[in-house]
Amino acid sequence: MRARAWFGRIPGSARASRRASAALAVILLALALAATASSWYQSRMINLSTASMATGDAYREARYLATAQKTELLYAYVSGRSQEERDRHAEIGRQLVVALQDLREMPGNEEIAVTQETTGKPAMQGDMPGMPGMGEEMPAMPGMQASDEPAMTAPSPGVPVTDRAVAAGLLGQQQRYLGLSDEFFDLLDSHDTPAVASLLQREINPLIEQIDHELHQVSAQHYEMNMTQAREMTKASTMLQVGTPLVFGVGLVLFALLTMITRSHRRNIQTQARQDALTGLPNRISFHESGQQALRDAAKTGVQPTMLVLDLDGFKDVNDSLGHYYGDQLLIEVGKRLRTVVRAQDVTARLGGDEFAVLLVAQGAEEGTQIARRITTALHAPFLIEDVTLDIEASIGIATAERDQNVVALIRHADTAMYLAKEHKLGYTHYDGDHDKNTASRLGLLGALRRALDAEEIVLHYQPKIALDTGEMSGVEALARWQHPTRGLLSPAEFIPVLESTTLGHRFTAHVLAQALAQTRRWLDEGIRLPVAVNVSTRCLLDERFPDTVARLLAGSNVPGELLCVEITENTVMADPTMTISILRRLRELGAKIAIDDFGTGYSSMTYLKMLPVDELKIDRSFVGDMTADASNVVLVQSAVDLGHNLGLAVVAEGVEDIPTLEMLRGLGCDIAQGYYFARPLPADQVTALMKHPRTKGSLKLRT
C-alpha cells in the first residue's frame, strides 16, 4: 500500500513512461534511418567509385593509344618513310576513335561530372602515384618547344562537364587530327619537308598536346575522385564506429544488433576495396601493398621475398567455347587450389583476367621453384565444372627481390619471366637480367627486319616437289632467306619467330607472296608452268583482309590462282577454326590451293579437317626422316597417307634424304616428296636451269 501510494504521488509517472517509450522509439527509428542513410551513401560511393575507376581505366587506355599514335607520327617524320608507319598510325588512330566512342557511350557517364582544369602545362611525368605507365616521358614532336603550351578548348576552370561531353569533344579533336595526319603523310610522301614541318608546328603538334593533356587531366581527376571517395567511405565508417557506443546506453540489445550489422557492412566495404569480387582473393591493390610490406620487412631481416606471376594457358578457349560462366567458375577453382599450396603468411592474389600472383614472404628462389612445381601439379588435375571436365595449365614467372628493389620492378620481372615461360612453353622459369636484354634484342631485330623489307634484303629460295609416280617436278615451295648485309644469308629460324609475335608478319607475308608470284609470272613467260607454295602465319589467317591482299597480288602479277598454294599448320587452324575456314574458302574462290604443313605435329580435330577446303597434307619431316629406323613412324606415315587419300587429298612427304626412305614412301602410296635427296632450296635461276636442262626435259628423274 505504501509503495503504491508513493508511486501514486509521482506526478505524471505513467505519462513519463510513455514519453520514455516514445523517445526510445524515436531514437531507434532515427538510428534505423541513420543506418539506412549511411548504408545507402556508402553503397552509392562504391557504385560511383567503380564507375569512375572503369571510366578512368578507359581514359588511360585512350591516352596510351594517343601516345602510340604520336610516336608513330614522330617515327615517320624522323625516318622519312610513310607507308608502313601510315598503316600502323591509321590502325592506332582507328583504335583510339573506337575507344573514345566507347567512352562516349559508356553507361553511367552522364552521372559522373568532372572539372577540367585547363590552365598550366600538361604534366608529362609523375602523372598519378601508383599508376605505372602513365609517367613515361614522351619526346616532343619536331617544332614544339618545351615552353609551348597547347591551346585548349575545354571549359573554364571549375566548370563541371560530364565524361560523355569530354569524350565527345576528344572524339571531334581526334577526327580532326586524323584528317591532319592524312595531309601530313601525303606531304611526307611528296618529300615536301618545309610543308611537313610547318604542318607539324602549326596544327598537328598543338592538337596532339591538347588531346594528350585533356586525356591526362580527366584520368588524373578520376584517380583523385577514387581517392576522395575512398576517404569519404573511411570517414563515414569511422563516424559510425565512434557514434555506435553512445547509442548502446539507450538500448543495449537493440543497439548491439545494429552495431553488428553496421560493422559487418563496414567490413564488406573495406573488403571490397582490397578483394577480388569473383575469387575472394586479394586484388592487385592489396597485393601491391603486401609486396611493399614484405620488401620493408626484408630490409630489416635481410631475407628477400619471392614473387610468382602466373597466367592460365588456354583460358580464352574456355570462355569462347563454353561461355563466361564456366570461365568464372574455373577462375574460382584455380584460386582455391592456389591457396592450398602456399603457407598462411604468404599472399595469393588475382591481378585481373586469368592472371594470378603469389608472394612468398621471406623465401628465396629455391622455395619459389618448389611452389611453382606444386602449383603446376595442382593445376594439372582436371577441373569439374558442373557437368564439364576442363584441363588447364599455367605459365609461371618467378622473381626474387633484389636489395633496394621496389614492388613495381619486382612484379615487372616476374611478368617478364612469365611471358618467356609462355612463349617457350617452359611451364615456369626464373627471371634474370638477360631477359630484358633479349627483349631489347628482339626490338632491334624487328627494326632491322623493317629496314630489310625496304632494302629488298629478303630473298626467296625454292625447293622442288617431286611427283613419285612420274619423277617430274610438280611444284616448288618458296622459302624466305634474309641476305643480311653483315651476317650473310640467314635462315628463317633466326627471324620468323620474332615476326610471328608482331603485326610486321602481315607485311612480311605480303612481301614474300609478291616475290613468289612475280617469279611465277617470269617462269610462265619462259614457258614454265610451275605452281609455288607459300607458308602463311596464324595472324594472316585471322585477318579478314588477307584474301583481298592475295587477290590484289594475283591480279597485279597476272598469275592464275591455281598456281598458288597456301601452306598452313594444324595449330593455325585450331587458333580460330571458324575464322580460318571462312578465310580459306575465300582463298579457294580465288583458285588457290590449300595445304596443311607439318601434319601430325599439332592438334587438330577430324571434324575441322573434314570441313577445311584442303588440297594437300604434308607429312612432317620428323616422321619421314626416321621411317627406316622406327617402325612406328612407318605406321604413322601410312595412316596419314590413307587419311589423305580417303579425304581426296594429295599427300606430300617432307624431309626425304635417301633412297630407302624414297622407296618406302613409294610403297605406301605417297604422291609427292621433297627433301635434300632431290635438291636443297635453290635460287630461282637454278630452278629455271634445272627445268630447261635438256637431259631432264623439264623433269627431275629419281635416282634408283
XYZ file of C-alpha atoms in Angstrom:
704
model
C 0.000 0.000 0.000
C 2.823 2.398 0.890
C 4.655 1.639 -2.373
C 1.512 2.131 -4.383
C 0.881 5.361 -2.535
C 4.453 6.506 -3.148
C 4.269 5.820 -6.900
C 0.898 7.465 -6.928
C 2.431 10.628 -5.569
C 4.897 10.863 -8.504
C 3.160 13.269 -10.810
C 2.825 12.033 -14.409
C 4.745 8.762 -13.867
C 2.642 6.892 -16.464
C 2.955 9.842 -18.796
C 6.742 9.863 -18.286
C 6.901 6.158 -19.072
C 5.012 6.686 -22.289
C 7.259 9.592 -23.124
C 10.340 7.492 -22.464
C 8.979 4.722 -24.664
C 8.170 7.226 -27.369
C 11.624 8.741 -27.045
C 13.176 5.277 -27.263
C 11.071 4.554 -30.333
C 12.133 7.837 -31.895
C 15.784 7.109 -31.123
C 15.519 3.618 -32.590
C 13.763 4.992 -35.656
C 16.380 7.718 -36.011
C 19.104 5.094 -35.627
C 17.460 2.907 -38.239
C 17.113 5.861 -40.602
C 20.706 6.893 -39.939
C 21.934 3.368 -40.623
C 19.862 3.175 -43.789
C 21.117 6.559 -44.966
C 24.714 5.586 -44.178
C 24.340 2.269 -45.954
C 22.805 3.963 -48.983
C 25.517 6.606 -49.011
C 28.353 4.105 -48.855
C 26.726 1.872 -51.484
C 26.372 4.895 -53.723
C 30.013 5.788 -53.120
C 31.038 2.249 -54.078
C 28.988 2.400 -57.278
C 30.398 5.815 -58.143
C 33.928 4.669 -57.382
C 33.509 1.566 -59.518
C 32.078 3.548 -62.427
C 34.757 6.225 -62.097
C 37.519 3.609 -61.940
C 36.226 1.909 -65.093
C 35.996 5.236 -66.894
C 39.438 6.281 -65.655
C 40.926 3.000 -66.917
C 39.281 3.616 -70.282
C 40.779 7.135 -70.421
C 44.224 5.788 -69.542
C 43.938 3.240 -72.319
C 42.923 6.045 -74.679
C 45.972 8.038 -73.588
C 48.239 5.053 -74.269
C 46.784 4.892 -77.786
C 47.247 8.646 -78.213
C 50.880 8.304 -77.124
C 51.433 5.402 -79.544
C 49.806 7.458 -82.302
C 52.154 10.360 -81.571
C 55.173 8.017 -81.554
C 54.292 6.524 -84.945
C 53.913 10.023 -86.412
C 57.281 11.055 -84.944
C 58.940 7.916 -86.301
C 57.500 8.566 -89.756
C 58.831 12.141 -89.644
C 62.308 11.107 -88.484
C 62.671 8.092 -90.812
C 61.262 9.862 -93.848
C 59.152 6.822 -94.788
C 55.433 6.855 -94.529
C 53.566 3.856 -95.940
C 54.234 1.330 -93.180
C 54.093 3.972 -90.464
C 50.980 5.401 -92.085
C 49.260 1.985 -91.892
C 50.236 1.475 -88.268
C 49.324 5.063 -87.445
C 45.932 4.637 -89.116
C 45.254 1.414 -87.174
C 46.164 3.059 -83.857
C 44.054 6.090 -84.780
C 41.115 3.806 -85.536
C 41.520 2.078 -82.163
C 41.598 5.463 -80.422
C 38.408 6.553 -82.215
C 36.709 3.307 -81.123
C 37.929 3.831 -77.542
C 36.567 7.385 -77.456
C 33.272 6.266 -78.986
C 33.005 3.591 -76.280
C 33.721 6.229 -73.637
C 31.026 8.450 -75.085
C 28.511 5.608 -74.893
C 29.731 4.141 -71.561
C 26.732 3.660 -69.195
C 26.682 5.974 -66.187
C 28.957 8.632 -67.684
C 26.193 11.202 -67.555
C 26.045 10.747 -63.760
C 29.749 11.411 -63.219
C 30.837 15.017 -63.540
C 34.481 16.051 -63.692
C 36.026 19.504 -63.679
C 38.621 20.102 -66.358
C 41.477 22.331 -65.314
C 42.821 23.836 -68.473
C 45.440 26.168 -67.081
C 49.033 25.147 -66.731
C 51.083 22.829 -68.876
C 50.232 19.135 -69.121
C 52.262 17.061 -66.695
C 54.255 14.530 -68.690
C 55.956 12.819 -65.759
C 54.763 11.531 -62.442
C 51.125 11.666 -63.584
C 49.495 9.664 -60.811
C 51.129 7.829 -57.905
C 50.742 4.083 -58.139
C 49.717 4.176 -61.808
C 52.581 2.548 -63.771
C 52.922 3.525 -67.391
C 51.356 6.998 -67.045
C 54.572 8.679 -66.033
C 56.682 7.831 -69.037
C 58.244 10.838 -70.682
C 57.423 11.189 -74.345
C 59.691 13.068 -76.776
C 58.415 16.397 -78.069
C 57.328 16.471 -81.660
C 59.513 18.470 -84.048
C 58.583 22.108 -83.945
C 57.186 22.060 -80.404
C 59.425 23.653 -77.822
C 59.344 22.715 -74.156
C 57.817 26.072 -73.324
C 54.963 25.798 -75.833
C 51.548 25.460 -74.283
C 48.712 23.846 -76.214
C 45.722 25.996 -76.996
C 42.860 24.450 -75.065
C 39.210 24.491 -75.990
C 37.847 22.894 -72.819
C 35.577 24.789 -70.380
C 36.996 27.324 -67.983
C 38.496 26.131 -64.680
C 35.887 24.912 -62.222
C 33.138 24.336 -64.815
C 31.788 20.764 -64.413
C 31.287 18.716 -67.567
C 30.223 15.089 -67.987
C 32.530 12.362 -69.193
C 30.184 11.940 -72.143
C 30.832 15.555 -73.173
C 34.587 15.201 -72.655
C 34.691 12.019 -74.762
C 32.598 13.676 -77.476
C 34.964 16.657 -77.557
C 38.034 14.417 -77.676
C 36.453 12.368 -80.453
C 35.994 15.520 -82.518
C 39.605 16.520 -81.875
C 40.825 13.032 -82.833
C 38.852 13.057 -86.062
C 40.329 16.464 -86.869
C 43.774 15.075 -86.055
C 43.255 12.088 -88.388
C 42.413 14.471 -91.202
C 45.585 16.463 -90.494
C 47.662 13.265 -90.277
C 46.465 12.207 -93.736
C 47.667 15.581 -95.034
C 50.949 15.045 -93.123
C 51.635 11.672 -94.746
C 50.696 12.983 -98.186
C 53.228 15.781 -97.751
C 55.786 13.302 -96.431
C 55.261 11.102 -99.492
C 55.815 14.149 -101.712
C 59.054 14.933 -99.778
C 57.868 18.472 -99.064
C 59.905 18.803 -95.863
C 59.167 22.500 -95.179
C 55.448 21.908 -95.552
C 55.628 18.863 -93.277
C 57.459 20.818 -90.584
C 55.077 23.732 -90.907
C 52.029 21.493 -90.608
C 53.523 19.838 -87.534
C 54.295 23.125 -85.813
C 51.099 24.995 -86.728
C 48.401 22.386 -86.272
C 49.394 18.796 -85.521
C 51.684 19.345 -82.524
C 49.292 21.668 -80.662
C 46.414 19.305 -81.344
C 48.403 16.250 -80.166
C 49.438 18.008 -76.978
C 45.851 19.185 -76.453
C 44.456 15.646 -76.775
C 47.186 14.227 -74.516
C 46.697 16.985 -71.967
C 42.939 16.546 -71.807
C 43.254 12.753 -71.509
C 45.802 13.222 -68.724
C 43.619 15.740 -66.891
C 40.458 13.659 -66.917
C 42.380 10.463 -65.988
C 44.030 12.270 -63.095
C 40.693 13.668 -61.938
C 39.107 10.211 -61.982
C 42.007 8.940 -59.920
C 41.560 11.826 -57.474
C 37.816 11.119 -57.371
C 38.545 7.497 -56.468
C 40.853 8.583 -53.676
C 38.305 11.122 -52.398
C 35.540 8.543 -52.433
C 37.743 6.079 -50.556
C 38.482 8.733 -47.942
C 34.783 9.545 -47.667
C 33.947 5.874 -47.136
C 36.646 5.559 -44.498
C 35.431 8.738 -42.783
C 31.834 7.501 -42.791
C 32.908 4.159 -41.338
C 34.918 5.888 -38.614
C 31.952 8.104 -37.667
C 29.745 5.043 -37.339
C 32.318 3.277 -35.179
C 32.646 6.257 -32.831
C 28.897 7.027 -32.659
C 27.693 3.489 -32.085
C 28.909 3.089 -28.452
C 26.967 6.249 -27.456
C 23.751 4.680 -28.650
C 24.408 1.468 -26.705
C 23.340 3.164 -23.441
C 19.783 3.714 -24.763
C 19.049 0.129 -25.776
C 21.941 -2.327 -25.351
C 20.335 -5.287 -27.019
C 18.860 -3.443 -29.995
C 21.899 -1.281 -30.494
C 24.227 -4.269 -30.172
C 22.382 -5.910 -33.039
C 22.538 -2.700 -35.050
C 26.248 -2.389 -34.340
C 26.853 -5.906 -35.632
C 25.057 -5.021 -38.854
C 26.962 -1.753 -39.200
C 30.340 -3.355 -38.523
C 29.604 -6.134 -40.975
C 28.702 -3.578 -43.622
C 31.877 -1.606 -42.955
C 33.984 -4.735 -43.215
C 32.323 -5.526 -46.526
C 33.207 -2.087 -47.830
C 36.815 -2.381 -46.719
C 36.994 -5.915 -48.105
C 35.566 -4.917 -51.470
C 38.234 -2.265 -51.851
C 41.035 -4.853 -51.499
C 39.410 -8.121 -52.542
C 38.659 -9.676 -55.898
C 34.883 -9.977 -56.112
C 34.927 -13.254 -58.077
C 37.522 -15.408 -56.298
C 37.623 -13.734 -52.869
C 41.420 -13.408 -53.202
C 43.271 -10.154 -52.580
C 43.193 -7.895 -55.642
C 46.018 -6.020 -57.352
C 45.885 -3.089 -54.908
C 46.058 -5.356 -51.858
C 48.826 -7.453 -53.447
C 50.830 -4.320 -54.170
C 50.540 -3.247 -50.523
C 51.565 -6.704 -49.302
C 54.591 -6.618 -51.596
C 55.640 -3.232 -50.253
C 55.355 -4.500 -46.680
C 57.363 -7.632 -47.500
C 60.143 -5.529 -49.008
C 60.175 -3.256 -45.933
C 60.465 -6.310 -43.693
C 63.233 -7.695 -45.902
C 65.246 -4.513 -45.352
C 65.265 -5.369 -41.627
C 65.690 -9.166 -41.793
C 67.882 -9.416 -44.892
C 65.697 -12.236 -46.322
C 64.205 -11.135 -49.629
C 60.701 -12.242 -50.735
C 59.978 -14.128 -53.967
C 57.099 -13.370 -56.305
C 55.354 -15.679 -58.768
C 53.105 -14.400 -61.555
C 51.102 -16.999 -63.462
C 48.833 -16.844 -66.480
C 46.420 -19.632 -67.457
C 47.124 -21.213 -70.845
C 44.012 -21.839 -72.925
C 41.658 -19.843 -70.706
C 40.418 -17.799 -73.684
C 39.303 -21.031 -75.364
C 37.175 -21.893 -72.315
C 35.462 -18.500 -72.428
C 34.974 -18.600 -76.194
C 33.690 -22.162 -76.414
C 31.745 -22.588 -73.150
C 30.911 -19.034 -72.124
C 31.951 -16.698 -69.336
C 30.037 -18.602 -66.662
C 32.351 -21.611 -66.978
C 35.350 -19.298 -67.235
C 34.384 -17.565 -63.977
C 33.833 -20.877 -62.198
C 37.220 -22.084 -63.434
C 38.917 -18.971 -62.020
C 37.233 -19.591 -58.654
C 38.503 -23.182 -58.565
C 42.017 -22.127 -59.592
C 42.042 -19.621 -56.723
C 41.059 -22.371 -54.272
C 43.859 -24.658 -55.452
C 46.444 -21.910 -55.288
C 45.553 -21.251 -51.650
C 46.272 -24.881 -50.810
C 49.911 -24.821 -51.978
C 51.218 -21.795 -50.032
C 51.701 -21.001 -46.361
C 49.216 -18.985 -44.351
C 51.585 -15.986 -44.201
C 52.081 -15.942 -47.983
C 49.755 -13.942 -50.223
C 47.801 -15.318 -53.181
C 46.065 -12.724 -55.350
C 44.189 -12.371 -58.615
C 45.681 -9.495 -60.593
C 42.960 -9.478 -63.237
C 41.609 -11.647 -66.054
C 43.283 -15.063 -65.839
C 46.437 -13.682 -64.200
C 47.267 -14.645 -60.604
C 50.223 -13.877 -58.352
C 51.792 -15.414 -55.258
C 54.018 -13.533 -52.792
C 56.325 -15.787 -50.802
C 57.287 -13.814 -47.721
C 60.931 -14.265 -46.686
C 61.502 -17.124 -49.141
C 64.145 -17.263 -51.845
C 64.467 -18.581 -55.392
C 64.681 -22.252 -54.364
C 61.385 -22.048 -52.485
C 59.931 -20.235 -55.496
C 60.819 -23.208 -57.697
C 59.215 -25.625 -55.236
C 55.999 -23.617 -55.088
C 55.918 -23.342 -58.898
C 56.152 -27.122 -59.145
C 53.398 -27.556 -56.589
C 51.186 -25.085 -58.470
C 51.839 -26.919 -61.745
C 50.932 -30.245 -60.129
C 47.800 -28.800 -58.525
C 46.561 -27.330 -61.802
C 47.248 -30.486 -63.822
C 44.366 -32.281 -62.089
C 41.161 -31.866 -64.167
C 38.588 -29.297 -63.083
C 34.988 -30.474 -62.915
C 32.696 -27.503 -63.529
C 29.135 -28.820 -63.164
C 28.943 -31.420 -65.956
C 32.063 -30.337 -67.866
C 35.640 -31.518 -67.249
C 38.278 -28.901 -68.051
C 42.055 -29.246 -68.305
C 44.166 -26.155 -67.821
C 47.863 -25.348 -67.495
C 49.737 -22.260 -66.410
C 52.873 -20.352 -67.381
C 54.691 -19.127 -64.272
C 57.333 -16.444 -63.925
C 59.473 -16.352 -60.758
C 61.427 -13.343 -59.496
C 63.279 -12.938 -56.198
C 63.631 -9.390 -54.944
C 66.984 -7.652 -55.068
C 68.270 -5.255 -52.449
C 66.545 -1.839 -52.562
C 64.154 -3.020 -55.287
C 60.613 -1.642 -55.373
C 57.488 -3.729 -55.758
C 56.697 -2.413 -59.258
C 60.058 -3.624 -60.576
C 59.635 -6.975 -58.835
C 56.225 -7.530 -60.455
C 57.638 -6.487 -63.833
C 60.484 -9.007 -63.507
C 58.063 -11.807 -62.631
C 55.859 -10.740 -65.574
C 58.825 -10.849 -67.945
C 59.752 -14.359 -66.795
C 56.126 -15.476 -67.136
C 55.917 -14.322 -70.767
C 59.193 -16.109 -71.501
C 57.798 -19.307 -69.965
C 54.633 -18.945 -72.057
C 56.489 -18.229 -75.281
C 58.820 -21.231 -74.931
C 56.249 -23.488 -73.189
C 58.573 -23.948 -70.197
C 55.851 -24.206 -67.549
C 57.842 -21.939 -65.221
C 61.110 -20.058 -65.313
C 63.129 -17.625 -63.197
C 63.853 -14.055 -64.198
C 67.395 -12.987 -64.952
C 68.848 -9.833 -66.408
C 69.297 -11.383 -69.855
C 65.521 -11.467 -70.281
C 65.400 -7.705 -70.567
C 68.388 -7.820 -72.908
C 66.551 -10.364 -75.065
C 63.580 -8.030 -75.202
C 65.806 -5.207 -76.417
C 67.432 -7.580 -78.901
C 64.034 -8.592 -80.294
C 63.070 -4.950 -80.719
C 66.336 -4.296 -82.514
C 65.763 -7.297 -84.774
C 62.282 -6.033 -85.640
C 63.721 -2.670 -86.621
C 66.349 -4.373 -88.758
C 63.655 -6.518 -90.419
C 61.652 -3.413 -91.319
C 64.746 -1.954 -92.948
C 65.432 -5.306 -94.646
C 61.985 -5.266 -96.260
C 62.570 -1.727 -97.516
C 66.039 -2.615 -98.829
C 64.840 -5.817 -100.589
C 67.149 -7.951 -98.424
C 64.524 -10.705 -98.095
C 65.085 -13.192 -100.916
C 63.371 -16.451 -101.829
C 64.812 -19.884 -102.484
C 62.686 -22.643 -103.954
C 62.723 -26.347 -103.021
C 61.395 -28.729 -105.692
C 58.412 -31.008 -105.028
C 58.637 -34.286 -106.974
C 55.709 -36.448 -108.126
C 56.690 -40.002 -107.131
C 54.792 -41.721 -109.959
C 56.429 -39.737 -112.808
C 59.546 -38.239 -111.265
C 58.573 -34.811 -112.583
C 58.821 -31.585 -110.661
C 55.204 -30.882 -109.683
C 55.887 -27.580 -107.976
C 58.177 -25.704 -105.596
C 57.960 -24.363 -102.056
C 59.108 -20.761 -101.586
C 61.344 -20.373 -98.531
C 62.418 -16.929 -97.285
C 66.048 -16.071 -96.584
C 67.495 -12.827 -95.223
C 70.502 -11.570 -97.139
C 71.925 -9.668 -94.166
C 74.491 -7.002 -95.119
C 76.978 -8.126 -92.444
C 75.906 -11.617 -91.279
C 75.316 -13.154 -94.698
C 72.374 -15.384 -95.636
C 70.176 -16.058 -92.584
C 67.714 -18.940 -92.315
C 64.050 -18.350 -91.331
C 64.667 -19.831 -87.869
C 66.611 -16.688 -86.954
C 63.836 -14.186 -87.674
C 60.454 -15.840 -88.321
C 59.699 -16.422 -84.569
C 60.056 -12.675 -83.958
C 57.734 -11.861 -86.846
C 55.048 -14.252 -85.594
C 54.528 -12.189 -82.450
C 54.081 -8.830 -84.219
C 51.949 -7.224 -86.909
C 55.072 -6.940 -89.084
C 54.266 -10.530 -90.085
C 51.427 -9.231 -92.284
C 53.787 -7.060 -94.297
C 56.408 -9.824 -94.450
C 53.902 -12.375 -95.778
C 52.636 -9.936 -98.416
C 56.255 -9.255 -99.429
C 57.017 -12.977 -99.813
C 53.785 -13.579 -101.750
C 54.573 -10.717 -104.118
C 58.088 -12.069 -104.815
C 56.848 -15.626 -105.295
C 54.078 -14.594 -107.708
C 56.420 -12.304 -109.634
C 58.798 -15.245 -110.135
C 55.897 -17.491 -111.162
C 54.981 -14.895 -113.795
C 58.582 -14.905 -115.098
C 58.502 -18.681 -115.354
C 55.203 -18.520 -117.257
C 56.736 -16.017 -119.667
C 59.536 -18.548 -120.285
C 57.037 -21.344 -120.903
C 57.436 -22.958 -117.466
C 54.184 -23.634 -115.614
C 55.327 -24.306 -112.055
C 52.988 -23.982 -109.023
C 54.556 -22.254 -105.998
C 53.684 -22.847 -102.324
C 53.999 -20.111 -99.678
C 53.768 -20.550 -95.893
C 51.209 -18.283 -94.181
C 51.212 -17.386 -90.470
C 48.373 -17.638 -87.960
C 47.980 -13.860 -87.871
C 47.246 -13.740 -91.609
C 44.605 -16.488 -91.332
C 42.849 -14.453 -88.638
C 42.807 -11.287 -90.767
C 39.654 -10.855 -92.847
C 41.586 -8.596 -95.226
C 44.124 -11.276 -96.166
C 42.115 -12.796 -99.068
C 41.786 -9.312 -100.544
C 45.573 -8.933 -100.331
C 46.068 -12.246 -102.143
C 43.521 -11.273 -104.803
C 45.303 -7.970 -105.388
C 48.712 -9.680 -105.692
C 47.380 -12.326 -108.082
C 45.830 -9.651 -110.276
C 48.940 -7.468 -110.150
C 51.224 -10.330 -111.206
C 48.716 -11.760 -113.730
C 49.188 -15.260 -112.287
C 46.309 -17.790 -112.284
C 45.125 -18.632 -108.786
C 45.699 -22.378 -109.275
C 49.463 -21.774 -109.458
C 49.495 -20.550 -105.835
C 49.400 -22.959 -102.894
C 48.899 -21.525 -99.394
C 50.516 -23.672 -96.690
C 49.166 -23.535 -93.123
C 49.759 -25.611 -89.980
C 47.331 -27.536 -87.790
C 47.892 -25.094 -84.947
C 46.974 -22.228 -87.267
C 43.644 -23.898 -87.969
C 42.863 -24.542 -84.316
C 43.603 -20.946 -83.245
C 40.149 -19.988 -84.545
C 38.622 -22.742 -86.713
C 35.544 -20.758 -87.723
C 37.536 -17.742 -88.922
C 40.200 -19.932 -90.587
C 37.623 -21.934 -92.557
C 36.000 -18.708 -93.756
C 39.354 -17.229 -94.876
C 40.457 -20.446 -96.616
C 37.178 -20.719 -98.506
C 37.651 -17.185 -99.820
C 41.176 -18.146 -100.938
C 39.777 -21.205 -102.708
C 37.332 -18.954 -104.546
C 40.423 -17.229 -105.984
C 41.592 -20.620 -107.311
C 44.419 -21.024 -104.778
C 45.300 -24.471 -103.435
C 45.491 -25.143 -99.678
C 47.997 -27.449 -97.947
C 48.318 -28.416 -94.271
C 52.012 -28.257 -93.440
C 53.807 -30.264 -90.707
C 50.814 -32.608 -90.457
C 50.949 -34.796 -87.350
C 52.865 -32.357 -85.110
C 49.881 -30.300 -83.992
C 46.460 -30.947 -82.581
C 43.562 -30.805 -84.993
C 40.020 -32.059 -84.895
C 38.977 -34.558 -87.561
C 35.707 -32.630 -87.807
C 37.502 -29.417 -88.758
C 39.882 -31.296 -91.056
C 36.879 -32.659 -92.977
C 35.359 -29.166 -93.214
C 38.550 -27.440 -94.402
C 38.907 -26.689 -98.134
C 42.267 -28.515 -98.286
C 44.092 -29.999 -101.303
C 47.274 -31.407 -99.723
C 48.540 -32.962 -96.486
C 52.285 -32.508 -95.891
C 53.676 -35.140 -93.505
C 56.238 -33.608 -91.157
C 59.908 -34.498 -91.676
C 60.175 -35.770 -88.092
C 58.109 -38.821 -89.104
C 59.538 -39.263 -92.598
C 63.210 -38.991 -91.636
C 63.063 -41.876 -89.113
C 60.960 -44.284 -91.167
C 63.829 -46.635 -91.903
C 64.826 -46.844 -88.226
C 61.473 -46.705 -86.438
C 58.636 -48.995 -87.491
C 56.107 -46.921 -85.556
C 56.856 -43.959 -87.838
C 56.052 -46.145 -90.846
C 52.640 -46.835 -89.317
C 52.068 -43.124 -88.704
C 53.053 -42.194 -92.265
C 50.849 -44.950 -93.687
C 47.927 -43.639 -91.557
C 48.469 -40.104 -92.831
C 48.616 -41.313 -96.452
C 45.412 -43.331 -96.050
C 43.662 -40.449 -94.286
C 44.634 -38.008 -97.017
C 43.555 -40.299 -99.832
C 40.254 -41.102 -98.105
C 39.574 -37.358 -97.932
C 40.513 -36.946 -101.604
C 43.766 -35.103 -100.847
C 47.263 -35.368 -102.279
C 49.891 -36.405 -99.714
C 53.353 -34.804 -99.640
C 56.284 -36.194 -97.631
C 58.895 -33.700 -96.403
C 62.493 -34.443 -95.452
C 63.335 -37.237 -97.928
C 67.109 -37.643 -97.799
C 67.927 -41.160 -99.028
C 66.801 -43.914 -101.415
C 65.421 -46.345 -98.745
C 63.074 -43.649 -97.449
C 62.028 -42.812 -101.005
C 61.254 -46.450 -101.811
C 59.235 -46.888 -98.609
C 57.155 -43.807 -99.478
C 56.502 -45.200 -102.929
C 55.376 -48.447 -101.400
C 52.995 -46.628 -99.036
C 51.368 -44.813 -101.942
C 52.650 -41.317 -101.136
C 52.023 -38.885 -104.016
C 54.716 -36.210 -103.743
C 58.048 -35.839 -101.939
C 60.579 -33.110 -101.268
C 63.891 -33.099 -99.468
C 67.644 -32.935 -99.777
C 67.718 -36.183 -101.757
C 66.272 -34.277 -104.692
C 67.557 -30.778 -104.038
C 68.127 -28.211 -101.360
C 66.242 -24.898 -101.616
C 67.635 -23.222 -104.744
C 67.712 -19.678 -106.118
C 65.151 -19.081 -108.844
C 67.701 -19.092 -111.687
C 68.937 -22.561 -110.702
C 65.367 -23.876 -110.694
C 64.916 -22.362 -114.153
C 68.106 -24.010 -115.403
C 67.002 -27.314 -113.927
C 63.635 -27.152 -115.685
C 65.279 -26.299 -119.027
C 68.068 -28.900 -118.791
C 67.962 -30.974 -121.987
C 68.786 -34.169 -120.100
C 65.767 -33.893 -117.820
C 63.451 -32.104 -120.298
C 61.627 -30.276 -117.592
C 61.636 -33.046 -115.010
C 63.830 -34.482 -112.265
C 64.475 -38.170 -112.783
C 64.566 -40.012 -109.459
C 67.693 -41.925 -108.639
C 67.172 -45.676 -108.159
